CSV table of C-alpha atoms and ligand atoms in Angstrom, one decimal:
chain,number,residue,atom,x,y,z
O,1,MET,CA,120.7,78.7,35.4
O,2,SER,CA,117.5,80.3,35.4
O,3,ALA,CA,116.2,83.0,33.1
O,4,ILE,CA,116.7,86.7,33.8
O,5,ASP,CA,113.4,88.2,35.2
O,6,TRP,CA,113.5,91.7,33.5
O,7,ASN,CA,110.4,92.8,34.9
O,8,ALA,CA,111.1,92.2,38.4
O,9,LEU,CA,114.7,94.1,37.9
O,10,PHE,CA,112.9,96.9,36.1
O,11,THR,CA,110.4,97.3,38.7
O,12,ALA,CA,113.3,97.1,41.6
O,13,ALA,CA,115.2,100.1,39.6
O,14,GLU,CA,112.2,102.0,39.3
O,15,ALA,CA,111.5,102.0,42.9
O,16,ALA,CA,115.3,102.6,43.6
O,17,ARG,CA,115.1,105.5,40.7
O,18,GLN,CA,112.2,107.3,42.7
O,19,LYS,CA,114.6,107.6,45.9
O,20,ALA,CA,117.2,109.6,43.9
O,21,HIS,CA,118.8,112.6,45.2
O,22,ALA,CA,118.9,114.4,42.1
O,23,PRO,CA,118.2,118.0,42.9
O,24,TYR,CA,120.9,119.7,40.6
O,25,SER,CA,120.6,117.7,37.3
O,26,ARG,CA,116.4,116.4,38.3
O,27,PHE,CA,117.7,113.3,36.3
O,28,GLN,CA,116.8,110.3,38.1
O,29,VAL,CA,118.5,107.1,37.6
O,30,GLY,CA,117.7,103.7,39.3
O,31,ALA,CA,119.7,100.7,39.1
O,32,ALA,CA,118.9,97.1,40.1
O,33,LEU,CA,122.1,94.4,39.7
O,34,LEU,CA,121.5,90.7,39.4
O,35,HIS,CA,123.8,88.6,41.5
O,36,GLU,CA,125.2,85.3,40.1
O,37,ASP,CA,123.3,83.7,43.1
O,38,GLY,CA,120.0,85.5,42.5
O,39,GLN,CA,120.4,88.5,45.0
O,40,VAL,CA,119.5,91.9,43.7
O,41,SER,CA,121.0,94.8,44.7
O,42,VAL,CA,119.6,98.3,44.0
O,43,GLY,CA,121.1,102.0,43.5
O,44,CYS,CA,120.1,105.4,43.0
O,45,ASN,CA,122.5,108.5,41.9
O,46,VAL,CA,123.1,110.9,44.6
O,47,GLU,CA,124.2,114.2,44.0
O,48,ASN,CA,126.1,116.9,46.1
O,49,ALA,CA,126.2,120.5,46.1
O,50,SER,CA,129.8,119.9,45.3
O,51,TYR,CA,128.9,118.6,42.2
O,52,GLY,CA,131.6,116.5,41.3
O,53,LEU,CA,131.0,114.4,44.1
O,54,THR,CA,127.7,113.4,42.5
O,55,VAL,CA,127.6,109.3,42.5
O,56,CYS,CA,125.8,107.4,39.8
O,57,ALA,CA,122.8,104.7,40.4
O,58,GLU,CA,125.1,102.0,38.9
O,59,ARG,CA,128.1,102.7,40.9
O,60,ASN,CA,125.8,103.1,44.6
O,61,ALA,CA,124.5,99.4,43.6
O,62,ILE,CA,127.9,98.1,43.2
O,63,GLY,CA,128.8,99.0,46.8
O,64,ALA,CA,125.8,96.8,47.7
O,65,LEU,CA,126.8,93.9,45.5
O,66,ALA,CA,130.2,94.1,47.1
O,67,LEU,CA,129.2,94.0,50.2
O,68,ALA,CA,127.3,90.4,49.5
O,69,GLY,CA,130.6,89.4,47.6
O,70,GLY,CA,128.6,89.3,44.6
O,71,ARG,CA,129.4,88.9,40.9
O,72,LEU,CA,127.4,90.5,38.4
O,73,ARG,CA,124.5,88.5,35.9
O,74,ALA,CA,122.8,91.6,34.8
O,75,VAL,CA,122.0,95.3,35.2
O,76,ALA,CA,118.6,97.0,34.8
O,77,ILE,CA,118.3,101.0,34.6
O,78,VAL,CA,115.5,103.0,34.3
O,79,VAL,CA,115.9,106.7,33.6
O,80,ASP,CA,112.8,109.6,33.0
O,81,SER,CA,114.1,110.4,29.6
O,82,ARG,CA,113.2,110.4,26.0
O,83,GLU,CA,115.5,107.1,25.3
O,84,PRO,CA,117.2,104.7,27.2
O,85,THR,CA,120.5,105.9,28.7
O,86,PRO,CA,123.9,103.6,28.7
O,87,PRO,CA,125.5,103.9,31.9
O,88,CYS,CA,128.8,106.3,31.8
O,89,GLY,CA,131.9,105.5,31.4
O,90,ALA,CA,133.2,105.5,34.9
O,91,CYS,CA,130.1,103.3,35.8
O,92,ARG,CA,131.1,101.1,32.7
O,93,GLN,CA,134.8,100.7,34.0
O,94,VAL,CA,133.4,99.7,37.6
O,95,LEU,CA,130.7,97.2,36.1
O,96,ALA,CA,133.9,95.4,34.4
O,97,GLU,CA,135.6,94.8,37.6
O,98,PHE,CA,132.3,92.6,38.6
O,99,GLY,CA,131.2,91.0,35.5
O,100,SER,CA,132.0,89.7,32.1
O,101,PRO,CA,132.1,91.2,29.1
O,102,SER,CA,128.9,88.8,28.5
O,103,LEU,CA,127.1,91.0,31.1
O,104,PRO,CA,123.8,91.8,29.8
O,105,VAL,CA,123.1,95.5,30.3
O,106,SER,CA,119.3,96.9,30.0
O,107,SER,CA,118.0,100.2,30.6
O,108,ARG,CA,114.5,101.2,30.2
O,109,THR,CA,112.7,105.0,30.3
O,110,THR,CA,109.7,105.3,32.5
O,111,GLU,CA,107.7,105.2,29.5
O,112,GLY,CA,109.1,101.8,28.5
O,113,LEU,CA,111.2,102.0,25.8
O,114,ARG,CA,113.9,99.9,26.2
O,115,ALA,CA,117.5,99.3,24.7
O,116,ASP,CA,119.6,96.4,25.1
O,117,TRP,CA,123.6,95.8,25.3
O,118,THR,CA,126.2,93.7,26.3
O,119,LEU,CA,129.1,95.2,28.5
O,120,GLY,CA,131.9,94.5,26.0
O,121,GLU,CA,129.8,96.2,23.4
O,122,LEU,CA,129.8,99.5,25.8
O,123,LEU,CA,133.2,98.9,27.2
O,124,PRO,CA,135.3,97.2,24.4
O,125,PHE,CA,138.8,96.3,25.5
O,126,ALA,CA,138.3,97.4,29.1
O,127,PHE,CA,141.2,97.5,31.5
O,128,THR,CA,140.9,94.8,34.1
O,129,LYS,CA,143.2,92.7,36.3
O,130,ALA,CA,143.9,90.3,33.9
O,131,PHE,CA,147.0,93.0,32.9
O,132,PHE,CA,148.8,92.7,35.7
X,201,LIG,N1,124.0,109.4,36.4
X,201,LIG,C1,124.0,108.0,36.5
X,201,LIG,O1,123.1,107.6,38.1
X,201,LIG,N2,124.1,107.2,35.7
X,201,LIG,C2,124.6,107.0,34.5
X,201,LIG,O2,125.0,106.1,33.9
X,201,LIG,C3,124.7,108.5,33.8
X,201,LIG,C4,124.3,109.5,35.0
X,201,LIG,C5,123.5,110.9,37.0
X,201,LIG,C6,124.4,111.3,37.6
X,201,LIG,C7,123.6,112.6,38.1
X,201,LIG,O3,123.3,112.6,39.0
X,201,LIG,C8,122.9,112.7,36.9
X,201,LIG,O4,122.5,111.3,36.1
X,201,LIG,C9,123.1,113.7,35.5
X,201,LIG,O5,124.4,113.3,35.1
């Protein structure tokens, strides 16, 4: 399997971030998901005047991955923040539906600071279909 092109993933995530609909928090997030077959799906956060209906960038990107019938190989997130931010708890659970505990999840700021985790580090003891 070829190496993960993180530069391409972060570039795709940044392009998605610029499309974010975040008029309430002003916190724009972009995500790019590398599928196991090499396809890339992207998402941005989409907020709503009814705040609780907001959907994160990662989960919006998962919709496109599901449409393609894909499995996750890598996750890249871009935020305009002081430090790289990990995916929220809800997104971790949704990522776990399509990726293994060894899935690399990396976050980068627009200034280029980067943090790297695995999904297993972010969500130990995940609840999955293996339990039923
Ligand atoms: N957000 C994401 O898009 N992904 C995350 O993992 C964390 C939070 C969005 C949701 C909301 O639009 C804004 O960031 C502030 O919480």
